[in-house]
Coordinates of C-alpha atoms in Angstrom, one line a residue:
Chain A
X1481 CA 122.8 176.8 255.0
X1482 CA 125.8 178.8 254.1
X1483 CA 126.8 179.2 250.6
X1484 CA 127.8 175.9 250.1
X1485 CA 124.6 175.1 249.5
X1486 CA 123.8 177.7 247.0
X1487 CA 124.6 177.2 243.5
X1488 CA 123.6 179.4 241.0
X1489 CA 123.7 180.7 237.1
X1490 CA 124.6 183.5 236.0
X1491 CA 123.0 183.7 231.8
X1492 CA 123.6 186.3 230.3
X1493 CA 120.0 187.7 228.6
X1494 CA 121.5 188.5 225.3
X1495 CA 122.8 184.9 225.0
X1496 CA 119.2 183.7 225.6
X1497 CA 117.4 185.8 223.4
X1498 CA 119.5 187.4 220.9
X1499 CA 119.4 190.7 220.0
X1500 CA 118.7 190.1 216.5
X1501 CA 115.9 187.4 216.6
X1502 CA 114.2 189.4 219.3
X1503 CA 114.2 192.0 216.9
X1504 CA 113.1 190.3 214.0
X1505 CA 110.1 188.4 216.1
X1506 CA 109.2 191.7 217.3
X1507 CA 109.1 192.6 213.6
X1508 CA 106.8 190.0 212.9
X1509 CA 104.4 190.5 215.8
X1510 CA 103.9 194.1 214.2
X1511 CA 103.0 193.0 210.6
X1512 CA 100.5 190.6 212.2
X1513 CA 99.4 193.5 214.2
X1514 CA 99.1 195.7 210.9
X1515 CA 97.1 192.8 209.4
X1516 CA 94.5 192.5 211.7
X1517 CA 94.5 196.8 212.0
X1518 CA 93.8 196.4 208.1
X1519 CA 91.0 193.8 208.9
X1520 CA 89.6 195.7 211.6
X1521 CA 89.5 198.9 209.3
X1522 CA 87.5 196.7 206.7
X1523 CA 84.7 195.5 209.2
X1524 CA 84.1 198.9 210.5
X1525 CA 83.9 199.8 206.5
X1526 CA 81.2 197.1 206.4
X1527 CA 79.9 198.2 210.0
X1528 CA 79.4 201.6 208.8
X1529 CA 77.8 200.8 205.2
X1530 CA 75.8 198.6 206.8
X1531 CA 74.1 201.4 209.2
X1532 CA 73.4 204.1 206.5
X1533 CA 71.6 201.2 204.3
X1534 CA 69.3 200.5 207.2
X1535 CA 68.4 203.9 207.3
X1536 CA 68.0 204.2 203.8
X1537 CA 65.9 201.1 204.2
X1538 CA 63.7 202.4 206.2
X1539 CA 63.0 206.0 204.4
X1540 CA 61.7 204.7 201.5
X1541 CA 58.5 203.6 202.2
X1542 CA 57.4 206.9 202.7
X1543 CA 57.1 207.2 199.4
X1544 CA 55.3 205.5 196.4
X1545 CA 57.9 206.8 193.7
X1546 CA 61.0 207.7 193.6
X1547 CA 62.9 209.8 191.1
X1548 CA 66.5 208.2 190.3
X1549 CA 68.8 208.0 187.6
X1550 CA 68.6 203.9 186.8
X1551 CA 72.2 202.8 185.9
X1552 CA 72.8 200.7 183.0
X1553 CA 76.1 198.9 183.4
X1554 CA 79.3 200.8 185.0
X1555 CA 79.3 203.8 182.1
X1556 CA 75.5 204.9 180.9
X1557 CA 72.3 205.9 183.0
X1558 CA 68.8 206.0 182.5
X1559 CA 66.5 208.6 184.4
X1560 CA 63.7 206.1 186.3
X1561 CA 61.6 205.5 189.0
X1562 CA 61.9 203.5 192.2
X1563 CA 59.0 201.1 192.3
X1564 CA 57.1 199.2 194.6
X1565 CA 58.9 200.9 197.7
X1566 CA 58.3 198.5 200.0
X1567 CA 59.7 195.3 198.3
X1568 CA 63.4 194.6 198.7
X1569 CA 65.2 191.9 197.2
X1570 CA 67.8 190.5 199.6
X1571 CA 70.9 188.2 198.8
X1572 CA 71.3 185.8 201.7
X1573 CA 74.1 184.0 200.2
X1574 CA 74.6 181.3 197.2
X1575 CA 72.9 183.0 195.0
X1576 CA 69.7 183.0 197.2
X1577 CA 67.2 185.8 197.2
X1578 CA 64.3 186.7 199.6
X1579 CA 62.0 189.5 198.9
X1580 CA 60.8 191.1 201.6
X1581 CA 59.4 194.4 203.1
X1582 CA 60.9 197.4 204.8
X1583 CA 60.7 196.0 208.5
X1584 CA 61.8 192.7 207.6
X1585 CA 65.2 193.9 205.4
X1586 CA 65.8 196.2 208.1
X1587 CA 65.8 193.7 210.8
X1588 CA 68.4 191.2 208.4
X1589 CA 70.6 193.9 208.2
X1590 CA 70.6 194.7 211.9
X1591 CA 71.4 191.3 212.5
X1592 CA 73.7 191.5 210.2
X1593 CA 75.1 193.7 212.1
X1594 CA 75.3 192.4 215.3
X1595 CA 77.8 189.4 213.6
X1596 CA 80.2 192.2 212.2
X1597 CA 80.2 193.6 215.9
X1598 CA 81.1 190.3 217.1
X1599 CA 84.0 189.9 214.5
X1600 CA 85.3 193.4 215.7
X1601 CA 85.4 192.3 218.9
X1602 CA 87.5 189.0 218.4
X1603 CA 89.4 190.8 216.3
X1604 CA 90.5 193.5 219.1
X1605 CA 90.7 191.1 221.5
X1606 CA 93.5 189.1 218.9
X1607 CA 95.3 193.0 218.3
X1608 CA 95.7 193.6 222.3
X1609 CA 97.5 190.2 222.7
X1610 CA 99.9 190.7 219.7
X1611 CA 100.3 194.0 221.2
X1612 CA 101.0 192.5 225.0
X1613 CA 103.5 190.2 222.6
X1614 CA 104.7 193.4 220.7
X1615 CA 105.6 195.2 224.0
X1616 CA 107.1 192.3 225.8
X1617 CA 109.2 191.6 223.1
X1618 CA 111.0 195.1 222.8
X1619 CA 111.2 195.0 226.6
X1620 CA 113.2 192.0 225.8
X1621 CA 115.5 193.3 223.0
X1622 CA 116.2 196.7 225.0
X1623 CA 117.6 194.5 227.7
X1624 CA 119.3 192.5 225.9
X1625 CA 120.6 195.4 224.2
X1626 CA 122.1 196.4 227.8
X1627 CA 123.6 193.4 228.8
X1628 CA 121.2 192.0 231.8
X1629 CA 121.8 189.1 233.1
X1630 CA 119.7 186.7 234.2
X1631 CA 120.6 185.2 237.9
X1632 CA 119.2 181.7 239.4
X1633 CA 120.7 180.7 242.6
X1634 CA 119.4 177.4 244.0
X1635 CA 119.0 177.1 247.7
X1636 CA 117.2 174.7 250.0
X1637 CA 114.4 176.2 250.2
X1638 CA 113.4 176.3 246.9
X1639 CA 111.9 179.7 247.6
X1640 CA 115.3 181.6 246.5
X1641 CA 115.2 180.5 243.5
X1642 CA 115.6 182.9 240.3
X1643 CA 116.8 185.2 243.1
X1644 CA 117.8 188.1 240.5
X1645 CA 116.0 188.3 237.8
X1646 CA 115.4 191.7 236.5
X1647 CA 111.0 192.4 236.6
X1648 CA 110.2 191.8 233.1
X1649 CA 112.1 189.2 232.7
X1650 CA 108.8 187.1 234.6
X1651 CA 107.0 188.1 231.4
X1652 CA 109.6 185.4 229.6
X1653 CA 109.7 183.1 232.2
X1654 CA 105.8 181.6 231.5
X1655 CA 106.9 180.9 228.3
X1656 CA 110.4 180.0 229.3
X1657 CA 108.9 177.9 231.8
X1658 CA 106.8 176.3 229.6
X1659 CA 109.4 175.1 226.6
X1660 CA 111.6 174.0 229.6
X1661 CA 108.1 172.2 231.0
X1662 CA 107.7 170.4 227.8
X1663 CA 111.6 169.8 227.7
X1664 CA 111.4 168.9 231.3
X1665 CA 107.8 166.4 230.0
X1666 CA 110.3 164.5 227.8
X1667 CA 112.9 164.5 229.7
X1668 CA 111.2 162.8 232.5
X1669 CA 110.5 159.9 230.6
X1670 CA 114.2 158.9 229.9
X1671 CA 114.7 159.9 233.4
X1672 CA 112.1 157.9 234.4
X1673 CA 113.5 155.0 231.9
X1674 CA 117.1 155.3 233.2
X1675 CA 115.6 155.2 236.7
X1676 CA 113.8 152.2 236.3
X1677 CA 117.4 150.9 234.6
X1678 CA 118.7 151.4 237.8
X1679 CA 116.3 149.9 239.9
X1680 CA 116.8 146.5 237.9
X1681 CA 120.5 147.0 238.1
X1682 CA 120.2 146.9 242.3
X1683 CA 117.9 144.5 242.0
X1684 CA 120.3 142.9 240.1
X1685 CA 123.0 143.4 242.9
X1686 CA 120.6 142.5 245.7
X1687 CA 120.1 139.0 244.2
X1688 CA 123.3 138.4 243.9
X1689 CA 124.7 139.4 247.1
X1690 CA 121.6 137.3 248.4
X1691 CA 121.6 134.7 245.5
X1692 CA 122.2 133.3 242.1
X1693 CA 121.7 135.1 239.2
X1694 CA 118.6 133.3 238.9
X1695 CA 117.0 135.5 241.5
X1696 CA 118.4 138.2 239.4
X1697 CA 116.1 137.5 236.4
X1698 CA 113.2 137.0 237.8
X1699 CA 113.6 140.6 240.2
X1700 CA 114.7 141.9 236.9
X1701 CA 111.4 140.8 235.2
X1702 CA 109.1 142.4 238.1
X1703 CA 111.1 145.1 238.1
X1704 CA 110.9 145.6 234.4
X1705 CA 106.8 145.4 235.0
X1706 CA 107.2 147.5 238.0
X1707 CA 109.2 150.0 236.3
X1708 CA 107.1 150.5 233.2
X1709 CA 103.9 151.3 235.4
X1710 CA 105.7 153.3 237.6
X1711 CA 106.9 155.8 235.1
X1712 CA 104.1 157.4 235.1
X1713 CA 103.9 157.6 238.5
X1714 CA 107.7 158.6 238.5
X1715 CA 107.0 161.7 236.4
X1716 CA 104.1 162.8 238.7
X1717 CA 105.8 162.5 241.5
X1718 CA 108.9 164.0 240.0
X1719 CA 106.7 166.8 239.4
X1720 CA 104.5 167.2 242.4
X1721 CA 105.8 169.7 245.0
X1722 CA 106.4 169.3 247.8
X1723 CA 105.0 165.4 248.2
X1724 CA 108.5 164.3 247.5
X1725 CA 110.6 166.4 249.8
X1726 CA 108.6 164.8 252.3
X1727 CA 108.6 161.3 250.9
X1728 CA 112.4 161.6 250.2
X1729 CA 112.7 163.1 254.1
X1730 CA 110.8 159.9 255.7
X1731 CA 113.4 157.7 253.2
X1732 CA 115.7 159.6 254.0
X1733 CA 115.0 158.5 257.7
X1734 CA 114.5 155.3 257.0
X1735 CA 118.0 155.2 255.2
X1736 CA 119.8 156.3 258.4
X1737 CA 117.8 154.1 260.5
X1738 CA 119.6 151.4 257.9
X1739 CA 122.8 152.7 259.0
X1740 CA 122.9 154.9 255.6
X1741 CA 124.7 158.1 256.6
X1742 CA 125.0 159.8 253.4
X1743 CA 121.0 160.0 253.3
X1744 CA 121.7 163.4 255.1
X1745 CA 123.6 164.5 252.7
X1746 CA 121.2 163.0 249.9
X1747 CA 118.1 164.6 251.8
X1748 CA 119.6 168.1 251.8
X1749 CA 120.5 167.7 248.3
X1750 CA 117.2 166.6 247.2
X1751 CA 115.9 169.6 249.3
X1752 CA 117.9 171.9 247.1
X1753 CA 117.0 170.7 244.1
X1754 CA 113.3 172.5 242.8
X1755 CA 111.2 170.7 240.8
X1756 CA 111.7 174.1 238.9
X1757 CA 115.3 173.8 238.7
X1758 CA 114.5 170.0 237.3
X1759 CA 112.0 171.7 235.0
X1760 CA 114.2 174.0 233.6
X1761 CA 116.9 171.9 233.0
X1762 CA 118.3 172.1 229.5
X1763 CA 121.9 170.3 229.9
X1764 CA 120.6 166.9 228.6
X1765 CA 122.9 166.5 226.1
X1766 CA 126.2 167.2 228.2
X1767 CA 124.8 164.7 230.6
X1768 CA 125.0 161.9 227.6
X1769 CA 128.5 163.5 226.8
X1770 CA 129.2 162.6 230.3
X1771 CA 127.5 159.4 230.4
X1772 CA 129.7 157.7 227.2
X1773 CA 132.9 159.2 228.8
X1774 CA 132.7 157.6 232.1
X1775 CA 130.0 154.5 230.6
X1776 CA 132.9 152.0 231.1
X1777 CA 134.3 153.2 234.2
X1778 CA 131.7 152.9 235.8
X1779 CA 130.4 149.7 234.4
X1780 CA 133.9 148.0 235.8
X1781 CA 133.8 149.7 238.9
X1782 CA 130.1 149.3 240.2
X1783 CA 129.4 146.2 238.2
X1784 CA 132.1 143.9 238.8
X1785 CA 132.0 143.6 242.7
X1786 CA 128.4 142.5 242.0
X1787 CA 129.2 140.0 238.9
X1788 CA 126.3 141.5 236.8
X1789 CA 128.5 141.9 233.7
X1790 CA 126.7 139.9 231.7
X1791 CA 124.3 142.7 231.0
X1792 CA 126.1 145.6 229.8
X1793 CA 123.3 147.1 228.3
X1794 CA 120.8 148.1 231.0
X1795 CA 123.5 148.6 233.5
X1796 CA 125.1 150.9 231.1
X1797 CA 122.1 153.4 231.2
X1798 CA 121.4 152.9 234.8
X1799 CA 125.0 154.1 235.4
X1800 CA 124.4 156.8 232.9
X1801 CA 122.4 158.0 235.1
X1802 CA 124.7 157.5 238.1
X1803 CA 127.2 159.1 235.8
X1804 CA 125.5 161.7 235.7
X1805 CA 125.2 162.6 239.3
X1806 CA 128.6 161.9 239.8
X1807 CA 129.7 164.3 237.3
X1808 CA 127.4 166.8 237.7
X1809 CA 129.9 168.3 240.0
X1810 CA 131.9 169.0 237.6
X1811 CA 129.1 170.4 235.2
X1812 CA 127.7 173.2 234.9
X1813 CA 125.0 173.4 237.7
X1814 CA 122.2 173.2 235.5
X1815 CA 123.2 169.9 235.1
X1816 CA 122.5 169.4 238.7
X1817 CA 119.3 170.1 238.2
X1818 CA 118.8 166.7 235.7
X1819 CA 120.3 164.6 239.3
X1820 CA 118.3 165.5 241.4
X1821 CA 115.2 165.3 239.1
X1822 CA 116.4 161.2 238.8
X1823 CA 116.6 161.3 242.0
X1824 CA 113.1 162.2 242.6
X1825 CA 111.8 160.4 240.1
X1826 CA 114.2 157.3 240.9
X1827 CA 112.4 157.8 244.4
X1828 CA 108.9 157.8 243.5
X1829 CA 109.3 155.1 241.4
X1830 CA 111.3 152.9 244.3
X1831 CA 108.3 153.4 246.4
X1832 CA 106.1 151.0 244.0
X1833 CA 109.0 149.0 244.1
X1834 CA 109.3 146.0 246.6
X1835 CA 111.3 146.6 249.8
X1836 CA 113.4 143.7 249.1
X1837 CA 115.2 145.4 246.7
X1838 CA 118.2 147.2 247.8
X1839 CA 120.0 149.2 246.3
X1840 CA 123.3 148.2 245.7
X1841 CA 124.6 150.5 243.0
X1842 CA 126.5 153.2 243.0
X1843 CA 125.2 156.7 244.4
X1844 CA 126.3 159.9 242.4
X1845 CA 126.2 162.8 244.0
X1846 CA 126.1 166.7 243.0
X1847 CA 127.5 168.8 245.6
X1848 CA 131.6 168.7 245.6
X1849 CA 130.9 168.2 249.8
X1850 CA 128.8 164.9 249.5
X1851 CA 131.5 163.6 246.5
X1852 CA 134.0 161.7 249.3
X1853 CA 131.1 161.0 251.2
X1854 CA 129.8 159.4 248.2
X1855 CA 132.3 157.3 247.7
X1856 CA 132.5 156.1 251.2
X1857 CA 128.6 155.4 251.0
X1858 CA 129.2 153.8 247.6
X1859 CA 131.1 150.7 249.1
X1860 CA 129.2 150.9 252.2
X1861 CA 126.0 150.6 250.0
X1862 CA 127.6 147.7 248.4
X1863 CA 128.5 145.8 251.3
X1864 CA 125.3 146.6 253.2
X1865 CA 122.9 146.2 250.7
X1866 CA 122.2 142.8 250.9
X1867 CA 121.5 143.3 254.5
X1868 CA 118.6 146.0 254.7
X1869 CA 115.2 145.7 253.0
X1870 CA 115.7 149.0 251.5
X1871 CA 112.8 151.0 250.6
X1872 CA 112.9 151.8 247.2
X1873 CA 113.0 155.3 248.0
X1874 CA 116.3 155.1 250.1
X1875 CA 118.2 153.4 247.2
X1876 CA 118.1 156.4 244.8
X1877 CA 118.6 158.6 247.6
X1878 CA 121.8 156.7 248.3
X1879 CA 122.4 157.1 244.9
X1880 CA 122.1 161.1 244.9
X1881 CA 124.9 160.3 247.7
Chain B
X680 CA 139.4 193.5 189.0
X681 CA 136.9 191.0 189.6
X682 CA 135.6 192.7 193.0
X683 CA 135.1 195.8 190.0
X684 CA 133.0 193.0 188.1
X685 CA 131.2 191.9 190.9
X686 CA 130.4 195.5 191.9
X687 CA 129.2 196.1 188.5
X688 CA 127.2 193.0 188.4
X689 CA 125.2 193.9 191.5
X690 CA 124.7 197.1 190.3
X691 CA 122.9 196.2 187.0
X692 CA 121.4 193.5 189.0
X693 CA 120.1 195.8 191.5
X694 CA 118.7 198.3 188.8
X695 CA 116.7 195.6 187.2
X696 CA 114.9 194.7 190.3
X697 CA 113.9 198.1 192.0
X698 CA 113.6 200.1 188.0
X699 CA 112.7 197.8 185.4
X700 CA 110.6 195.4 186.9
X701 CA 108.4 197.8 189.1
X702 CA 107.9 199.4 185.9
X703 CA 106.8 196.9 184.1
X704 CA 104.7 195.6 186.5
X705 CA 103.1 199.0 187.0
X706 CA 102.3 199.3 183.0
X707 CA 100.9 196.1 182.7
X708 CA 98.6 197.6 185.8
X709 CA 97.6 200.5 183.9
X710 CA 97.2 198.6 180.1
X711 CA 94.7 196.0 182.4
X712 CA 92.9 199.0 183.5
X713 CA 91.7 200.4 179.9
X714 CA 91.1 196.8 178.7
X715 CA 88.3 197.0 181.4
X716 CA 87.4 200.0 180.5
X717 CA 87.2 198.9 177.2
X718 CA 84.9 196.0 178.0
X719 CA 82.6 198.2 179.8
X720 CA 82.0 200.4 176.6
X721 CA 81.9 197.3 174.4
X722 CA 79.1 196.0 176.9
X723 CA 77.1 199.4 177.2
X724 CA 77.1 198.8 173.1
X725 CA 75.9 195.9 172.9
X726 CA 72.7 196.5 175.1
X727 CA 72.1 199.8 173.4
X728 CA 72.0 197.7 169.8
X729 CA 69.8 195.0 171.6
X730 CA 67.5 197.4 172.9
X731 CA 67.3 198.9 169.2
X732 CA 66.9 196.3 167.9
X733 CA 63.8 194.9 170.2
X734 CA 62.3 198.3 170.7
X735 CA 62.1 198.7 173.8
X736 CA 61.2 201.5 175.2
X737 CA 60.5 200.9 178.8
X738 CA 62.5 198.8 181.2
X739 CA 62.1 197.1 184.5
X740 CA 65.7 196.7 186.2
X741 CA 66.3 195.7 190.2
X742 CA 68.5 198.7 191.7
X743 CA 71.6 197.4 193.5
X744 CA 70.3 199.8 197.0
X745 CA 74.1 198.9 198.5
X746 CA 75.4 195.1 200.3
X747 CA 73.2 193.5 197.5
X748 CA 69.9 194.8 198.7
X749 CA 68.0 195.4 195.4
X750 CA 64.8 197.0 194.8
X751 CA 62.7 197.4 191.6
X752 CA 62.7 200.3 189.2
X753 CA 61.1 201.5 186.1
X754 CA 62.3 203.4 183.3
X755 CA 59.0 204.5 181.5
X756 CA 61.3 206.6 178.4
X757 CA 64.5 205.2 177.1
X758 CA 65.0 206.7 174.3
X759 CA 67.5 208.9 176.5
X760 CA 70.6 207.4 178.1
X761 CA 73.1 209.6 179.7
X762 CA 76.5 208.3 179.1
X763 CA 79.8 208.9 180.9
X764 CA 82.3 211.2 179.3
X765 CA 84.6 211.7 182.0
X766 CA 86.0 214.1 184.1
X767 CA 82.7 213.2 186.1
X768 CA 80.4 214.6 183.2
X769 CA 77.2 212.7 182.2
X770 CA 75.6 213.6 178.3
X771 CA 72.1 212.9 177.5
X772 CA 72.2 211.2 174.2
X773 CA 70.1 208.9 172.2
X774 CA 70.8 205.8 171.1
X775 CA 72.2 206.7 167.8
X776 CA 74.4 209.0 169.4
X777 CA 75.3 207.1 172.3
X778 CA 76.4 204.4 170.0
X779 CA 78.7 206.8 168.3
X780 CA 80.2 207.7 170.9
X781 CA 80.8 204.8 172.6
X782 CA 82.6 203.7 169.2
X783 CA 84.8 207.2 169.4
X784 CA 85.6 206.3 172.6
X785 CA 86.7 202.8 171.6
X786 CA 89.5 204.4 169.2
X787 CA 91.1 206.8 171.9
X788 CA 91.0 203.1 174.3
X789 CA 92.9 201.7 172.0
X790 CA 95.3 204.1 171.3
X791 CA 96.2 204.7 175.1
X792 CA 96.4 200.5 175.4
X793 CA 98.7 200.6 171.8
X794 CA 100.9 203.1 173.6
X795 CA 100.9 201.0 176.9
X796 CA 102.0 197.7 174.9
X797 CA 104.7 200.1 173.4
X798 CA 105.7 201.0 176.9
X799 CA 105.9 196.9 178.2
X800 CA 107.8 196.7 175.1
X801 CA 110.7 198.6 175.5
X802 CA 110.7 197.9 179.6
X803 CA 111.4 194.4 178.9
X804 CA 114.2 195.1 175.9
X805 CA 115.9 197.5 178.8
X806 CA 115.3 194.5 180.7
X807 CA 117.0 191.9 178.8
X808 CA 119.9 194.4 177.6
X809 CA 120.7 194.8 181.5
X810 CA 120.9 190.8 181.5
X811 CA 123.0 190.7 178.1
X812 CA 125.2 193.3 180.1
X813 CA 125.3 190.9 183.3
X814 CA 126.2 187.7 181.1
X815 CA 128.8 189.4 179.0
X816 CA 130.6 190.8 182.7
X817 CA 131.1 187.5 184.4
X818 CA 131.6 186.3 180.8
X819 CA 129.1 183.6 180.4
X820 CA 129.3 182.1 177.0
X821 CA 126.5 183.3 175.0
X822 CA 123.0 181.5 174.8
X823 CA 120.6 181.4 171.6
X824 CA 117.0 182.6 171.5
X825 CA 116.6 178.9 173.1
X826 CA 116.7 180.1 176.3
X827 CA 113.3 181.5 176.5
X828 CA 112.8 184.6 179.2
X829 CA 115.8 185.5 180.5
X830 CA 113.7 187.4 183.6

């Protein structure tokens, strides 16, 4: 595709990770490192005593008596004699004693020994992290300190993406990928929620193209069941690669078989959008911006040709959602990323979702191309909704329209 | 003119947190020090007049060997103990004159500790004179001795 199909970011690095807290968390990696340099120092202290006492240990047997100066508190000695050589007094801990002989002492300590090795080793393997940590992060403020930049560009393949991102900068991007993974976690379950809004809201439609609103409640009910078991499934799907570009392709199919034109448009979209990208996306508060602006316009425009204004509510959030693909245009492309990720999820979830249903709502769409088309599809939707046992999966693709 | 103030506030401010107090702190450090070291002789006393007094004259003690591994050791004569003097010296005395000079070392212990309390003393006046200083500058109506500390 030609550059209309790319969108990209361009973040700068210092914006992301500022100078000064890169700085300072580099700071603290190194006292942490000094801490466990001081522990380390200790155990090898202990290591070390521990050695010479086991050879002392085992010299003095070889004698009956030994000649020493006996100390009497920290300040005074008394000249003595070591007695009973081969009898040794050892604390084990708690105030516990053993006496025992040469051999046995000597094969305490030794195991003794073997523990503080152990400990040594832990404690190395803990220093080589915070050093990996240590390094990575004054990678991170020297680049900052220069000014690189930080490049996604989204394509259809999905294998473009992060295009130009300088090396080390895949060091961050586990544990960039990560927050945004657990961002991405939480977000999936309102996208997930306002998915399932949606599908209730098309229900909604359906029934009353096809019906009285008493149709209406009762899909709404199913669907409300449907859609709470199904967000699970929405957020593994959402999340699964590859499965759903090939389940939104077949709906996709369906859809044009259903005389839904825009599902090109929706399918190439949903192609271009990475689970990654979806993953990564951070603009979730822009997107509820978004959502309050246009909440009303919406509500009159896609709600009153079906006559579902009596619940304001749950139409509201679906067409937050369908706010926010319509405005995502206008967004910043991250924000894209948040659409199509509905989209997907929207998707998995229509598959558990009866065929009857169609969708009837309005489709928002990213790309500033598919935004006439969207609006064409939007009435077309409307009128020919009632008509076509849409799979579930077409509907949100329509949407993404 | 109040910029001056504040400039002169933050200097006396400044000098009681990097002078003053790490100099008090470090004399309490070294007062602590010959308290223990005063407790050590006062110990080594108090065995000496208990063996005396029981006549002992041979002892059996366990011998600390290092990491608490203690073995057992006789002292058939004790009629001489050899008694730290400092400066890594060791002086065979008996008992009469170990106990003498454990008490001469007492004095000079608590001489050095008298002159460390002076010290403390007179770091924490300097102290609260620096505050006084700080209070009259931004002109904070006096407080009485009910304050308590003022650092």
């Amino acid at each position: 595709m030609g550059k209309s199909q790319v969108k990209g970011t361009v973040t700068s690095l210092s914006s992301m990770f500022p100078a000064e807290e890169v700085q300072k968390a580099a700071k603290m990696v190194e006292d942490k490192l000094s801490d466990k340099q001081n522990e380390m120092n200790q155990l090898k202290e202990f290591i070390a005593n521990n050695t010479s006492l086991i050879n002392l240990v085992q010299k003095l047997p070889d004698e009956l008596h030994h000649d020493i100066m006996v100390p009497f508190g920290k300040a005074a000695f008394f000249p003595g004699r070591l007695i009973h050589t081969n009898e040794f007094l050892v604390l084990l801990g708690e105030s516990y004693y053993t006496e025992r002989t040469a051999k046995q002492t000597v094969e305490i300590l030794k195991r003794r020994g073997k523990s503080l090795e152990s400990k040594v080793n832990t404690l190395k393997a803990v220093m080589q992290d915070l050093k990996a940590e240590a390094s990575f992060f004054d990678s991170t403020a020297s680049e900052a300190a220069e000014g690189l930049v930080e490049i996604r560009e989204y394509e259809e393949d999905n294998s473009t993406e992060r295009a130009s991102q300088s090396g080390s900068l895949e060091l961050e991007t586990p544990s960039v990928a990560e927050a945004d993974n657990k961002m991405g976690a939480s977000e999936d379950d309102e996208y997930a929620r306002i998915m399932s809004r949606l599908e209730e809201l098309e229900k909604e439609e359906l029934a009353a193209e096809d019906n009285e609103e008493n149709l209406e409640d009762e899909d709404e009910d199913a669907n409300a069941v449907e859609s709470d078991g199904n967000e699970d499934e929405l957020i593994k799907a959402a999340e699964g690669d590859g499965d759903e570009d090939e389940w939104t392709k077949a709906a996709f199919h369906r859809k044009k078989d259903e005389c839904y034109s825009y599902l090109d448009h929706g399918q190439r979209y949903s192609e271009s959008q990475s689970r990654k990208q979806l993953q990564q996306f951070n603009g979730k508060e822009p997107i509820e911006e978004m959502s309050n602006k246009y909440k009303h316009q919406d509500l009159t425009n896609q709600f009153a040709s079906t006559g579902l204004t009596e619940e304001p509510v749950t139409k509201g959030e679906i067409s937050h959602g369908r706010i926010i693909q319509q405005d995502t245009k206008s967004l910043s492309p991250s924000i894209n990323a948040s659409a199509p990720f509905e989209k997907k999820s929207v998707q998995a979830s229509k598959s558990e979702f009866d065929s009857s249903k169609a969708f009837t709502g309005s489709i928002v769409e990213h790309t500033q191309n598919l935004d006439k088309s969207s609006v064409g599809t939007n009435m077309t939707s409307l009128q020919s909704s009632g008509s076509q046992p849409s799979k579930p999966v077409s509907r949100f693709k329509m949407q993404r329209k | 003119m109040d910029s001056l103030r504040q400039e002169k506030v933050q200097k006396f401010e400044e000098f009681v947190d990097r002078r003053l107090k790490p100099d008090l702190v470090h004399a309490i450090a070294e007062r602590d020090k010959i308290f223990d070291q005063q407790k050590i002789f006062s110990d080594l006393r108090k065995n000496i007049e208990n063996l005396e007094k029981n006549s002992v004259t041979s002892l059996r003690t366990l011998v600390n060997l290092g990491s608490e591994v203690y073995m057992q050791a006789e002292v058939p004569d004790t009629q001489h103990i050899f008694v730290d003097v400092g400066l890594g010296f060791h002086v065979e005395f008996t008992w009469s004159e170990a106990l003498k000079f454990i008490s001469l070392r007492k004095e000079k212990l608590e001489r050095q500790i008298e002159e460390y309390t002076r010290l403390i003393a007179s770091i924490k006046a300097q102290i609260k004179l620096v505050c006084e200083g700080i209070r009259e500058l931004l002109q904070i109506p006096e407080e009485k001795t009910v304050e308590g500390r003022v650092f």
